[in-house]
C-alpha cells in the first residue's frame, strides 16, 4: 500500500474531528 494514501486519510479524519469539535457536536469531548 502507499503510505501517502494513509497520510491523506488520517489528515482527512483529523479535519472531520476538528470540524465536529468546533461545531460543539462531538460527544467524545468533555
PDB file with one MODEL, atoms N, CA, C and O in Angstrom:
MODEL        1
ATOM      1  N   UNK A   1       0.844  -1.207   0.000  1.00  0.00           N
ATOM      2  CA  UNK A   1       0.000   0.000   0.000  1.00  0.00           C
ATOM      3  C   UNK A   1       0.875   1.252   0.000  1.00  0.00           C
ATOM      4  O   UNK A   1       2.030   1.225   0.425  1.00  0.00           O
ATOM      5  N   UNK A   2       0.303   2.336  -0.481  1.00  0.00           N
ATOM      6  CA  UNK A   2       1.050   3.599  -0.496  1.00  0.00           C
ATOM      7  C   UNK A   2       0.848   4.317   0.838  1.00  0.00           C
ATOM      8  O   UNK A   2      -0.281   4.601   1.238  1.00  0.00           O
ATOM      9  N   UNK A   3       1.944   4.603   1.511  1.00  0.00           N
ATOM     10  CA  UNK A   3       1.845   5.280   2.807  1.00  0.00           C
ATOM     11  C   UNK A   3       1.229   6.666   2.652  1.00  0.00           C
ATOM     12  O   UNK A   3       0.511   7.136   3.534  1.00  0.00           O
ATOM     13  N   UNK A   4       1.516   7.321   1.519  1.00  0.00           N
ATOM     14  CA  UNK A   4       0.963   8.662   1.309  1.00  0.00           C
ATOM     15  C   UNK A   4      -0.558   8.634   1.338  1.00  0.00           C
ATOM     16  O   UNK A   4      -1.197   9.580   1.797  1.00  0.00           O
ATOM     17  N   UNK A   5      -1.133   7.536   0.844  1.00  0.00           N
ATOM     18  CA  UNK A   5      -2.592   7.405   0.855  1.00  0.00           C
ATOM     19  C   UNK A   5      -3.123   7.447   2.275  1.00  0.00           C
ATOM     20  O   UNK A   5      -4.100   8.143   2.553  1.00  0.00           O
ATOM     21  N   UNK A   6      -2.486   6.708   3.175  1.00  0.00           N
ATOM     22  CA  UNK A   6      -2.945   6.667   4.566  1.00  0.00           C
ATOM     23  C   UNK A   6      -2.713   7.991   5.257  1.00  0.00           C
ATOM     24  O   UNK A   6      -3.483   8.381   6.136  1.00  0.00           O
ATOM     25  N   UNK A   7      -1.643   8.695   4.862  1.00  0.00           N
ATOM     26  CA  UNK A   7      -1.397  10.023   5.450  1.00  0.00           C
ATOM     27  C   UNK A   7      -2.560  10.948   5.125  1.00  0.00           C
ATOM     28  O   UNK A   7      -3.034  11.690   5.986  1.00  0.00           O
ATOM     29  N   UNK A   8      -3.020  10.900   3.867  1.00  0.00           N
ATOM     30  CA  UNK A   8      -4.146  11.738   3.464  1.00  0.00           C
ATOM     31  C   UNK A   8      -5.414  11.336   4.201  1.00  0.00           C
ATOM     32  O   UNK A   8      -6.201  12.192   4.606  1.00  0.00           O
ATOM     33  N   UNK A   9      -5.611  10.028   4.374  1.00  0.00           N
ATOM     34  CA  UNK A   9      -6.806   9.545   5.075  1.00  0.00           C
ATOM     35  C   UNK A   9      -6.816  10.053   6.516  1.00  0.00           C
ATOM     36  O   UNK A   9      -7.837  10.537   7.005  1.00  0.00           O
ATOM     37  N   UNK A  10      -5.689   9.941   7.179  1.00  0.00           N
ATOM     38  CA  UNK A  10      -5.614  10.370   8.582  1.00  0.00           C
ATOM     39  C   UNK A  10      -5.797  11.879   8.689  1.00  0.00           C
ATOM     40  O   UNK A  10      -6.456  12.366   9.609  1.00  0.00           O
ATOM     41  N   UNK A  11      -5.213  12.621   7.747  1.00  0.00           N
ATOM     42  CA  UNK A  11      -5.383  14.071   7.764  1.00  0.00           C
ATOM     43  C   UNK A  11      -6.856  14.420   7.598  1.00  0.00           C
ATOM     44  O   UNK A  11      -7.359  15.329   8.259  1.00  0.00           O
ATOM     45  N   UNK A  12      -7.551  13.701   6.716  1.00  0.00           N
ATOM     46  CA  UNK A  12      -8.972  13.959   6.485  1.00  0.00           C
ATOM     47  C   UNK A  12      -9.776  13.641   7.739  1.00  0.00           C
ATOM     48  O   UNK A  12     -10.700  14.373   8.095  1.00  0.00           O
ATOM     49  N   UNK A  13      -9.422  12.552   8.400  1.00  0.00           N
ATOM     50  CA  UNK A  13     -10.129  12.189   9.629  1.00  0.00           C
ATOM     51  C   UNK A  13      -9.936  13.269  10.684  1.00  0.00           C
ATOM     52  O   UNK A  13     -10.887  13.623  11.382  1.00  0.00           O
ATOM     53  N   UNK A  14      -8.720  13.801  10.812  1.00  0.00           N
ATOM     54  CA  UNK A  14      -8.451  14.858  11.782  1.00  0.00           C
ATOM     55  C   UNK A  14      -9.238  16.107  11.439  1.00  0.00           C
ATOM     56  O   UNK A  14      -9.736  16.796  12.329  1.00  0.00           O
ATOM     57  N   UNK A  15      -9.352  16.405  10.143  1.00  0.00           N
ATOM     58  CA  UNK A  15     -10.122  17.580   9.729  1.00  0.00           C
ATOM     59  C   UNK A  15     -11.576  17.416  10.149  1.00  0.00           C
ATOM     60  O   UNK A  15     -12.200  18.360  10.634  1.00  0.00           O
ATOM     61  N   UNK A  16     -12.115  16.206   9.960  1.00  0.00           N
ATOM     62  CA  UNK A  16     -13.503  15.945  10.336  1.00  0.00           C
ATOM     63  C   UNK A  16     -13.682  16.057  11.852  1.00  0.00           C
ATOM     64  O   UNK A  16     -14.679  16.603  12.324  1.00  0.00           O
ATOM     65  N   UNK A  17     -12.707  15.535  12.617  1.00  0.00           N
ATOM     66  CA  UNK A  17     -12.792  15.614  14.075  1.00  0.00           C
ATOM     67  C   UNK A  17     -12.727  17.062  14.529  1.00  0.00           C
ATOM     68  O   UNK A  17     -13.466  17.467  15.426  1.00  0.00           O
ATOM     69  N   UNK A  18     -11.844  17.848  13.914  1.00  0.00           N
ATOM     70  CA  UNK A  18     -11.722  19.259  14.275  1.00  0.00           C
ATOM     71  C   UNK A  18     -13.017  19.994  13.971  1.00  0.00           C
ATOM     72  O   UNK A  18     -13.431  20.869  14.732  1.00  0.00           O
ATOM     73  N   UNK A  19     -13.658  19.642  12.863  1.00  0.00           N
ATOM     74  CA  UNK A  19     -14.924  20.281  12.488  1.00  0.00           C
ATOM     75  C   UNK A  19     -16.011  19.938  13.503  1.00  0.00           C
ATOM     76  O   UNK A  19     -16.768  20.812  13.924  1.00  0.00           O
ATOM     77  N   UNK A  20     -16.087  18.691  13.887  1.00  0.00           N
ATOM     78  CA  UNK A  20     -17.107  18.266  14.843  1.00  0.00           C
ATOM     79  C   UNK A  20     -16.875  18.922  16.198  1.00  0.00           C
ATOM     80  O   UNK A  20     -17.828  19.316  16.870  1.00  0.00           O
ATOM     81  N   UNK A  21     -15.623  19.040  16.598  1.00  0.00           N
ATOM     82  CA  UNK A  21     -15.302  19.663  17.875  1.00  0.00           C
ATOM     83  C   UNK A  21     -15.675  21.146  17.842  1.00  0.00           C
ATOM     84  O   UNK A  21     -16.215  21.675  18.813  1.00  0.00           O
ATOM     85  N   UNK A  22     -15.388  21.805  16.736  1.00  0.00           N
ATOM     86  CA  UNK A  22     -15.670  23.233  16.600  1.00  0.00           C
ATOM     87  C   UNK A  22     -17.180  23.481  16.589  1.00  0.00           C
ATOM     88  O   UNK A  22     -17.654  24.512  17.067  1.00  0.00           O
ATOM     89  N   UNK A  23     -17.926  22.525  16.037  1.00  0.00           N
ATOM     90  CA  UNK A  23     -19.379  22.685  15.954  1.00  0.00           C
ATOM     91  C   UNK A  23     -20.033  22.363  17.301  1.00  0.00           C
ATOM     92  O   UNK A  23     -21.223  22.612  17.491  1.00  0.00           O
ATOM     93  N   UNK A  24     -19.253  21.810  18.233  1.00  0.00           N
ATOM     94  CA  UNK A  24     -19.781  21.502  19.558  1.00  0.00           C
ATOM     95  C   UNK A  24     -20.669  20.274  19.551  1.00  0.00           C
ATOM     96  O   UNK A  24     -21.453  20.083  20.480  1.00  0.00           O
ATOM     97  N   UNK A  25     -20.568  19.434  18.531  1.00  0.00           N
ATOM     98  CA  UNK A  25     -21.412  18.250  18.446  1.00  0.00           C
ATOM     99  C   UNK A  25     -20.607  16.967  18.644  1.00  0.00           C
ATOM    100  O   UNK A  25     -21.082  15.871  18.345  1.00  0.00           O
ATOM    101  N   UNK A  26     -19.388  17.117  19.150  1.00  0.00           N
ATOM    102  CA  UNK A  26     -18.542  15.938  19.342  1.00  0.00           C
ATOM    103  C   UNK A  26     -18.759  15.388  20.748  1.00  0.00           C
ATOM    104  O   UNK A  26     -18.333  16.015  21.718  1.00  0.00           O
ATOM    105  N   UNK A  27     -19.411  14.231  20.885  1.00  0.00           N
ATOM    106  CA  UNK A  27     -19.712  13.657  22.197  1.00  0.00           C
ATOM    107  C   UNK A  27     -18.482  13.133  22.928  1.00  0.00           C
ATOM    108  O   UNK A  27     -18.559  12.803  24.111  1.00  0.00           O
ATOM    109  N   UNK A  28     -17.352  13.054  22.237  1.00  0.00           N
ATOM    110  CA  UNK A  28     -16.150  12.498  22.863  1.00  0.00           C
ATOM    111  C   UNK A  28     -15.357  13.554  23.624  1.00  0.00           C
ATOM    112  O   UNK A  28     -14.425  13.233  24.362  1.00  0.00           O
ATOM    113  N   UNK A  29     -15.736  14.813  23.438  1.00  0.00           N
ATOM    114  CA  UNK A  29     -15.007  15.882  24.138  1.00  0.00           C
ATOM    115  C   UNK A  29     -15.766  16.263  25.402  1.00  0.00           C
ATOM    116  O   UNK A  29     -16.949  16.598  25.343  1.00  0.00           O
ATOM    117  N   UNK A  30     -15.084  16.213  26.550  1.00  0.00           N
ATOM    118  CA  UNK A  30     -15.764  16.568  27.805  1.00  0.00           C
ATOM    119  C   UNK A  30     -15.908  18.076  27.924  1.00  0.00           C
ATOM    120  O   UNK A  30     -16.455  18.568  28.911  1.00  0.00           O
TER     121      UNK A  30
ENDMDL
END
